[in-house]
Tab-separated table of C-alpha atoms in Angstrom:
chain	number	residue	atom	x	y	z
A	1	MET	CA	0.172	-0.071	0.285
A	2	THR	CA	0.912	3.516	-0.378
A	3	SER	CA	0.504	6.734	0.869
A	4	PRO	CA	-2.877	8.151	0.260
A	5	GLY	CA	-3.492	9.294	-3.366
A	6	ILE	CA	-0.779	7.240	-4.435
A	7	PRO	CA	-1.282	4.436	-6.751
A	8	ALA	CA	0.321	1.284	-6.119
A	9	ALA	CA	3.087	0.312	-8.827
A	10	PRO	CA	2.595	-2.833	-10.920
A	11	GLY	CA	5.049	-5.404	-9.543
A	12	PRO	CA	7.423	-6.691	-10.894
A	13	ALA	CA	6.676	-9.699	-12.820
A	14	GLY	CA	5.989	-12.861	-9.631
A	15	ALA	CA	6.988	-10.400	-6.940
A	16	SER	CA	4.185	-10.157	-3.657
A	17	PRO	CA	2.181	-7.623	-3.680
A	18	ALA	CA	3.803	-3.558	-2.529
A	19	PRO	CA	3.998	-3.827	1.206
A	20	THR	CA	1.702	-1.493	2.836
A	21	VAL	CA	3.730	1.027	5.387
A	22	ALA	CA	2.238	-0.139	8.686
A	23	ALA	CA	4.056	-4.057	7.097
A	24	ALA	CA	7.364	-1.689	6.544
A	25	ALA	CA	7.347	0.048	10.152
A	26	THR	CA	7.170	-3.107	11.889
A	27	GLY	CA	8.321	-5.649	9.271
A	28	ASP	CA	5.957	-8.383	7.503
A	29	ALA	CA	6.609	-12.233	7.442
A	30	THR	CA	8.906	-11.474	4.776
A	31	THR	CA	10.857	-9.398	6.059
A	32	ALA	CA	10.842	-11.422	9.180
A	33	ALA	CA	12.253	-14.206	7.601
A	34	ALA	CA	15.130	-12.655	5.607
A	35	SER	CA	15.888	-11.143	9.189
A	36	SER	CA	15.711	-14.412	11.354
A	37	ASP	CA	17.725	-16.887	8.288
A	38	GLY	CA	20.129	-14.052	7.333
A	39	SER	CA	19.365	-14.500	3.813
A	40	GLN	CA	20.382	-11.260	3.456
A	41	PRO	CA	23.332	-11.319	0.496
A	42	TRP	CA	24.331	-7.400	0.323
A	43	ARG	CA	24.940	-7.590	3.939
A	44	LEU	CA	27.935	-10.425	3.073
A	45	GLY	CA	30.051	-7.889	1.615
A	46	PRO	CA	30.897	-4.032	1.602
A	47	VAL	CA	27.997	-1.410	0.704
A	48	GLY	CA	29.170	0.759	-1.995
A	49	ILE	CA	27.814	5.017	-1.510
A	50	VAL	CA	28.356	7.021	-4.699
A	51	GLY	CA	28.652	10.747	-2.899
A	52	LEU	CA	28.726	12.100	0.903
A	53	GLY	CA	26.294	14.723	0.898
A	54	LEU	CA	23.523	15.127	3.093
A	55	ILE	CA	22.525	11.741	2.308
A	56	GLY	CA	25.414	9.574	1.407
A	57	GLY	CA	27.243	10.419	4.420
A	58	SER	CA	24.235	9.869	6.983
A	59	LEU	CA	23.325	6.782	5.508
A	60	GLY	CA	27.352	5.907	6.140
A	61	LEU	CA	27.082	6.471	9.415
A	62	ASP	CA	23.824	4.698	10.296
A	63	LEU	CA	25.140	1.214	8.677
A	64	ARG	CA	28.579	1.477	9.713
A	65	ARG	CA	26.806	1.727	13.251
A	66	ARG	CA	25.287	-1.400	12.698
A	67	GLY	CA	28.486	-3.140	11.204
A	68	ILE	CA	28.304	-2.747	8.176
A	69	ARG	CA	31.049	-1.996	6.035
A	70	VAL	CA	30.629	0.909	3.682
A	71	GLN	CA	33.333	1.965	0.517
A	72	ALA	CA	32.580	5.848	-0.754
A	73	LEU	CA	33.757	7.144	-4.116
A	74	VAL	CA	33.705	10.784	-3.979
A	75	HIS	CA	34.944	13.448	-6.499
A	76	ARG	CA	37.966	15.195	-4.993
A	77	SER	CA	40.243	14.969	-2.698
A	78	ALA	CA	39.728	17.408	-0.001
A	79	THR	CA	36.509	15.825	-0.003
A	80	ALA	CA	37.993	12.359	1.027
A	81	GLU	CA	40.011	13.565	3.369
A	82	ARG	CA	36.986	15.718	5.153
A	83	ALA	CA	35.046	11.909	4.799
A	84	ARG	CA	37.592	10.249	6.900
A	85	ALA	CA	38.053	12.428	9.019
A	86	ARG	CA	34.502	12.198	9.921
A	87	GLN	CA	34.564	8.194	9.691
A	88	LEU	CA	31.865	8.757	7.343
A	89	ALA	CA	32.710	5.275	5.459
A	90	ASP	CA	35.189	2.100	6.085
A	91	ALA	CA	37.217	3.317	2.640
A	92	VAL	CA	36.716	6.930	1.006
A	93	ASP	CA	38.803	6.928	-2.607
A	94	THR	CA	38.138	9.516	-5.762
A	95	ASP	CA	39.245	6.244	-7.380
A	96	ALA	CA	36.198	3.623	-8.561
A	97	ALA	CA	37.422	0.696	-7.918
A	98	VAL	CA	36.575	1.695	-4.208
A	99	LEU	CA	33.194	-0.071	-5.227
A	100	GLN	CA	34.580	-3.469	-6.213
A	101	GLY	CA	33.209	-6.063	-4.123
A	102	CYS	CA	30.169	-3.981	-3.319
A	103	GLY	CA	27.165	-6.358	-3.264
A	104	LEU	CA	24.698	-2.923	-3.298
A	105	VAL	CA	25.819	0.166	-4.596
A	106	VAL	CA	23.762	3.623	-3.738
A	107	LEU	CA	24.138	6.886	-5.917
A	108	ALA	CA	23.602	9.631	-3.473
A	109	LEU	CA	24.345	11.834	-6.555
A	110	PRO	CA	22.972	15.627	-7.432
A	111	LEU	CA	20.003	14.762	-9.985
A	112	ASP	CA	22.673	16.116	-12.694
A	113	ARG	CA	25.107	13.946	-12.463
A	114	LEU	CA	22.548	11.024	-11.586
A	115	LEU	CA	21.168	11.843	-15.037
A	116	ASP	CA	24.300	12.183	-16.683
A	117	PRO	CA	26.774	9.509	-14.984
A	118	PRO	CA	30.520	9.692	-15.610
A	119	ALA	CA	31.589	6.615	-17.645
A	120	GLU	CA	34.068	5.436	-14.872
A	121	LEU	CA	31.357	5.347	-12.757
A	122	LEU	CA	29.105	3.272	-15.039
A	123	ALA	CA	31.889	0.945	-15.981
A	124	ALA	CA	32.754	0.824	-11.947
A	125	LEU	CA	29.644	-0.211	-10.612
A	126	PRO	CA	30.003	-4.302	-10.101
A	127	ALA	CA	28.451	-6.764	-11.926
A	128	GLY	CA	25.233	-7.901	-10.442
A	129	ALA	CA	25.204	-5.491	-7.770
A	130	VAL	CA	22.223	-3.837	-6.759
A	131	VAL	CA	22.197	-0.070	-7.461
A	132	THR	CA	19.637	1.959	-5.855
A	133	ASP	CA	19.620	6.261	-6.179
A	134	VAL	CA	18.185	8.453	-3.637
A	135	GLY	CA	16.978	11.387	-6.214
A	136	SER	CA	14.097	13.582	-5.639
A	137	VAL	CA	12.524	13.109	-9.053
A	138	LYS	CA	11.808	9.498	-10.401
A	139	GLU	CA	10.575	9.321	-14.168
A	140	PRO	CA	14.117	11.212	-15.270
A	141	VAL	CA	16.159	8.282	-13.118
A	142	LEU	CA	14.263	5.680	-14.485
A	143	ARG	CA	14.403	6.920	-18.178
A	144	ARG	CA	18.350	6.886	-17.661
A	145	TRP	CA	18.368	3.637	-15.622
A	146	ARG	CA	16.288	0.876	-16.137
A	147	ALA	CA	18.219	-0.577	-18.834
A	148	ARG	CA	20.785	-1.473	-16.087
A	149	GLU	CA	20.182	-5.489	-14.626
A	150	ARG	CA	19.227	-4.931	-10.770
A	151	PHE	CA	18.596	-1.423	-10.389
A	152	VAL	CA	15.925	0.103	-8.381
A	153	ALA	CA	14.930	4.061	-7.978
A	154	SER	CA	14.372	4.573	-5.317
A	155	HIS	CA	14.130	8.133	-2.698
A	156	PRO	CA	14.436	8.545	0.858
A	157	MET	CA	12.289	11.390	2.285
A	158	ALA	CA	14.452	12.771	4.789
A	159	GLY	CA	16.725	15.523	4.516
A	160	THR	CA	17.919	19.224	6.324
A	161	ALA	CA	19.157	22.702	5.079
A	162	GLU	CA	22.877	21.539	5.430
A	163	ALA	CA	24.891	20.073	2.173
A	164	GLY	CA	28.523	19.100	1.438
A	165	VAL	CA	30.577	16.433	3.204
A	166	GLU	CA	30.175	18.171	6.885
A	167	ALA	CA	25.974	17.220	6.811
A	168	GLY	CA	25.800	13.979	6.978
A	169	ILE	CA	24.060	13.289	10.954
A	170	PRO	CA	23.350	9.505	12.544
A	171	GLY	CA	19.194	8.632	12.091
A	172	LEU	CA	18.235	10.801	9.840
A	173	PHE	CA	15.955	8.141	7.853
A	174	GLN	CA	14.497	6.931	10.892
A	175	GLU	CA	10.327	7.541	11.099
A	176	ARG	CA	10.827	8.937	7.741
A	177	PRO	CA	9.675	7.652	4.488
A	178	TRP	CA	11.677	5.617	1.966
A	179	VAL	CA	9.867	5.130	-1.544
A	180	ALA	CA	10.894	2.583	-4.269
A	181	THR	CA	9.004	3.164	-7.802
A	182	PRO	CA	9.522	-0.308	-9.062
A	183	GLU	CA	8.631	-1.136	-12.357
A	184	ALA	CA	7.356	-4.287	-14.021
A	185	GLY	CA	10.719	-5.310	-15.133
A	186	THR	CA	12.152	-4.139	-11.365
A	187	ASP	CA	14.587	-7.204	-10.625
A	188	PRO	CA	12.341	-8.816	-7.301
A	189	GLY	CA	15.498	-9.634	-5.444
A	190	ALA	CA	16.750	-6.387	-6.139
A	191	LEU	CA	13.577	-4.620	-5.033
A	192	ALA	CA	13.871	-6.650	-1.485
A	193	ALA	CA	17.287	-6.011	-1.013
A	194	VAL	CA	16.659	-2.289	-1.139
A	195	ARG	CA	13.485	-2.626	1.245
A	196	GLN	CA	16.077	-4.326	3.718
A	197	LEU	CA	18.354	-1.470	3.479
A	198	ALA	CA	15.661	1.221	3.888
A	199	ASP	CA	13.979	-0.846	6.408
A	200	THR	CA	18.249	-1.374	8.522
A	201	VAL	CA	18.433	2.361	9.077
A	202	GLY	CA	14.815	2.313	10.111
A	203	ALA	CA	12.986	3.988	7.666
A	204	ARG	CA	9.328	3.008	6.641
A	205	TRP	CA	9.321	1.721	3.434
A	206	LEU	CA	6.547	2.805	0.735
A	207	THR	CA	6.275	2.065	-3.152
A	208	CYS	CA	4.198	3.745	-6.141
A	209	GLU	CA	4.556	4.268	-9.676
A	210	ALA	CA	7.273	7.460	-10.603
A	211	GLY	CA	4.994	9.467	-12.194
A	212	ALA	CA	2.557	9.651	-9.201
A	213	HIS	CA	5.791	9.801	-7.326
A	214	ASP	CA	6.953	12.846	-8.883
A	215	ARG	CA	3.714	14.864	-8.970
A	216	SER	CA	3.295	13.880	-5.090
A	217	VAL	CA	6.732	15.144	-3.969
A	218	ALA	CA	6.535	18.271	-6.127
A	219	LEU	CA	3.861	19.039	-3.653
A	220	ILE	CA	5.222	17.941	-0.379
A	221	SER	CA	8.788	19.147	-0.990
A	222	HIS	CA	9.492	20.446	-4.069
A	223	LEU	CA	6.868	23.510	-4.083
A	224	PRO	CA	7.968	24.378	-0.295
A	225	VAL	CA	11.550	25.019	-0.928
A	226	LEU	CA	10.075	27.765	-3.637
A	227	LEU	CA	7.861	28.920	-0.909
A	228	GLY	CA	10.098	28.963	1.997
A	229	ALA	CA	12.470	31.380	-0.603
A	230	ALA	CA	9.557	33.798	-1.336
A	231	LEU	CA	8.551	34.220	2.129
A	232	ILE	CA	12.844	34.910	3.151
A	233	GLU	CA	12.324	37.702	-0.353
A	234	ALA	CA	8.909	39.085	0.789
A	235	ALA	CA	10.195	39.588	4.361
A	236	ASP	CA	13.437	41.285	2.736
A	237	ALA	CA	11.812	42.869	0.518
A	238	GLY	CA	8.711	44.230	2.738
A	239	GLY	CA	10.792	45.684	5.744
A	240	ALA	CA	12.949	47.728	3.237
A	241	GLU	CA	10.004	49.277	2.222
A	242	ALA	CA	8.476	49.723	5.385
A	243	GLY	CA	11.933	51.131	6.850
A	244	ALA	CA	12.184	48.591	9.213
A	245	GLY	CA	15.051	45.880	7.410
A	246	ALA	CA	16.573	45.247	10.848
A	247	LEU	CA	13.616	44.620	13.005
A	248	VAL	CA	12.299	42.356	10.784
A	249	ARG	CA	14.906	40.181	11.813
A	250	ALA	CA	15.600	40.789	14.662
A	251	LEU	CA	11.857	39.656	15.642
A	252	ALA	CA	12.317	36.577	13.823
A	253	SER	CA	11.725	33.560	15.687
A	254	SER	CA	11.035	29.776	15.382
A	255	GLY	CA	7.994	30.111	13.075
A	256	PHE	CA	9.728	32.242	10.801
A	257	ALA	CA	12.854	29.620	11.092
A	258	ASP	CA	9.933	26.602	10.610
A	259	THR	CA	8.149	27.709	7.379
A	260	SER	CA	11.218	29.714	5.626
A	261	ARG	CA	14.086	26.404	6.253
A	262	VAL	CA	13.620	24.694	3.472
A	263	GLY	CA	13.685	28.143	1.125
A	264	GLY	CA	16.938	28.353	2.835
A	265	GLY	CA	18.294	25.126	1.737
A	266	ASN	CA	20.937	23.664	-1.205
A	267	PRO	CA	20.332	26.349	-3.985
A	268	GLU	CA	21.460	23.711	-7.150
A	269	LEU	CA	19.404	21.471	-5.310
A	270	GLY	CA	16.194	23.091	-5.269
A	271	THR	CA	17.253	24.511	-9.209
A	272	LEU	CA	17.796	20.675	-9.840
A	273	MET	CA	14.319	19.555	-8.272
A	274	ALA	CA	12.622	22.294	-10.214
A	275	ARG	CA	15.106	21.274	-13.819
A	276	CYS	CA	14.094	17.733	-13.211
A	277	ASN	CA	10.020	18.354	-12.304
A	278	ARG	CA	8.950	21.382	-14.435
A	279	GLU	CA	5.366	20.159	-14.960
A	280	ALA	CA	4.647	18.826	-11.779
A	281	LEU	CA	5.687	22.285	-10.281
A	282	LEU	CA	4.552	24.373	-11.918
A	283	ALA	CA	0.841	22.757	-11.105
A	284	ALA	CA	1.657	22.636	-7.953
A	285	LEU	CA	2.247	25.944	-8.225
A	286	GLY	CA	-1.159	27.090	-9.148
A	287	HIS	CA	-2.710	24.844	-6.693
A	288	TYR	CA	-1.035	27.184	-4.156
A	289	ARG	CA	-1.794	30.039	-5.575
A	290	ARG	CA	-5.290	29.510	-5.617
A	291	GLU	CA	-5.348	28.335	-1.889
A	292	LEU	CA	-3.307	32.164	-1.662
A	293	ASP	CA	-5.902	34.094	-3.740
A	294	GLN	CA	-8.761	32.588	-1.465
A	295	LEU	CA	-6.900	33.663	1.832
A	296	GLU	CA	-6.552	37.285	0.550
A	297	THR	CA	-10.263	38.138	-0.827
A	298	LEU	CA	-11.202	36.400	2.600
A	299	VAL	CA	-8.953	39.247	4.675
A	300	GLU	CA	-9.655	41.913	2.109
A	301	GLY	CA	-13.867	41.162	2.704
A	302	HIS	CA	-12.759	41.014	5.884
A	303	ASP	CA	-14.409	37.557	6.061
A	304	TRP	CA	-13.261	36.601	9.864
A	305	GLU	CA	-15.452	33.900	9.918
A	306	GLY	CA	-14.505	32.705	6.785
A	307	LEU	CA	-10.719	33.142	7.504
A	308	GLN	CA	-11.676	31.084	10.684
A	309	ARG	CA	-12.964	28.368	8.955
A	310	ALA	CA	-10.054	28.186	5.851
A	311	LEU	CA	-7.694	28.018	9.203
A	312	SER	CA	-9.999	25.442	10.729
A	313	ARG	CA	-9.913	23.038	8.137
A	314	SER	CA	-5.861	23.403	7.678
A	315	GLN	CA	-5.757	22.553	10.982
A	316	ALA	CA	-7.689	19.182	10.979
A	317	LEU	CA	-5.780	18.290	7.731
A	318	ARG	CA	-1.802	18.888	8.357
A	319	PRO	CA	-1.465	15.974	11.103
A	320	GLU	CA	-2.840	13.803	7.854
A	321	PHE	CA	-0.159	14.905	6.109
A	322	LEU	CA	2.953	14.685	8.957
């Protein structure tokens, strides 16, 4: 079962139906059997991680804390040195040969590099290894990677406003959704391995169709980035217009921090998300604009009862999303 409003993807040929969110959180019979008899082949060797930013670094920390060896490929020597100092992986190198022997490889790359991977990376991926990604848009990723044997498109829904080798933190995925978007040709064993990886770091597993994923994350992940950015710009412009720029900044507290956090995040990531999920994001912006127009109409018309009804509805809806 997927989250409300997200249709389940067609399962791989011969595979069991997509797991329910509840089963993923508590462990269903299949997962429990895999854990009890040790039949998790990907754990017999090291896990490879390509990229040690927020997601890759956090994953490395969590896996190492559970006794799983991690071998990581990074782009720059300075990043490798800092990653070693932070103990994000057992082995860190700029040479793609570091991935040799890995039974599961996680591509924790920015979307542009994921969609146009360097030839040396493709050549270094071990034959027969399960490969998954963490990209926030799935249809373009599947177009690029579905031909690779044992590839599973996935997306851990966890993050902070930080980026780079200093951003990784332990426990990032705990009780957060980790969604996969399998197709009819997805290898069932590979899909099971990625689910076990998500379970290992405490994430809540679910599956859906790639297009449904992209439309959904446009609403609850990509749209908030632009809204947060607009809120920051509005506070800056409005404060300047009122001659109160310094006061606006001095008074900003937890409410402003909560609502603007993702808008103050990594600009490269925000731009890539918009570029790769443009149509769904434009549709999400249209929904938001209509809602904002309705609220503005209520305020302009002194319709305080109508505004209270609107805010009450939002208050009741919010727990369904969190």
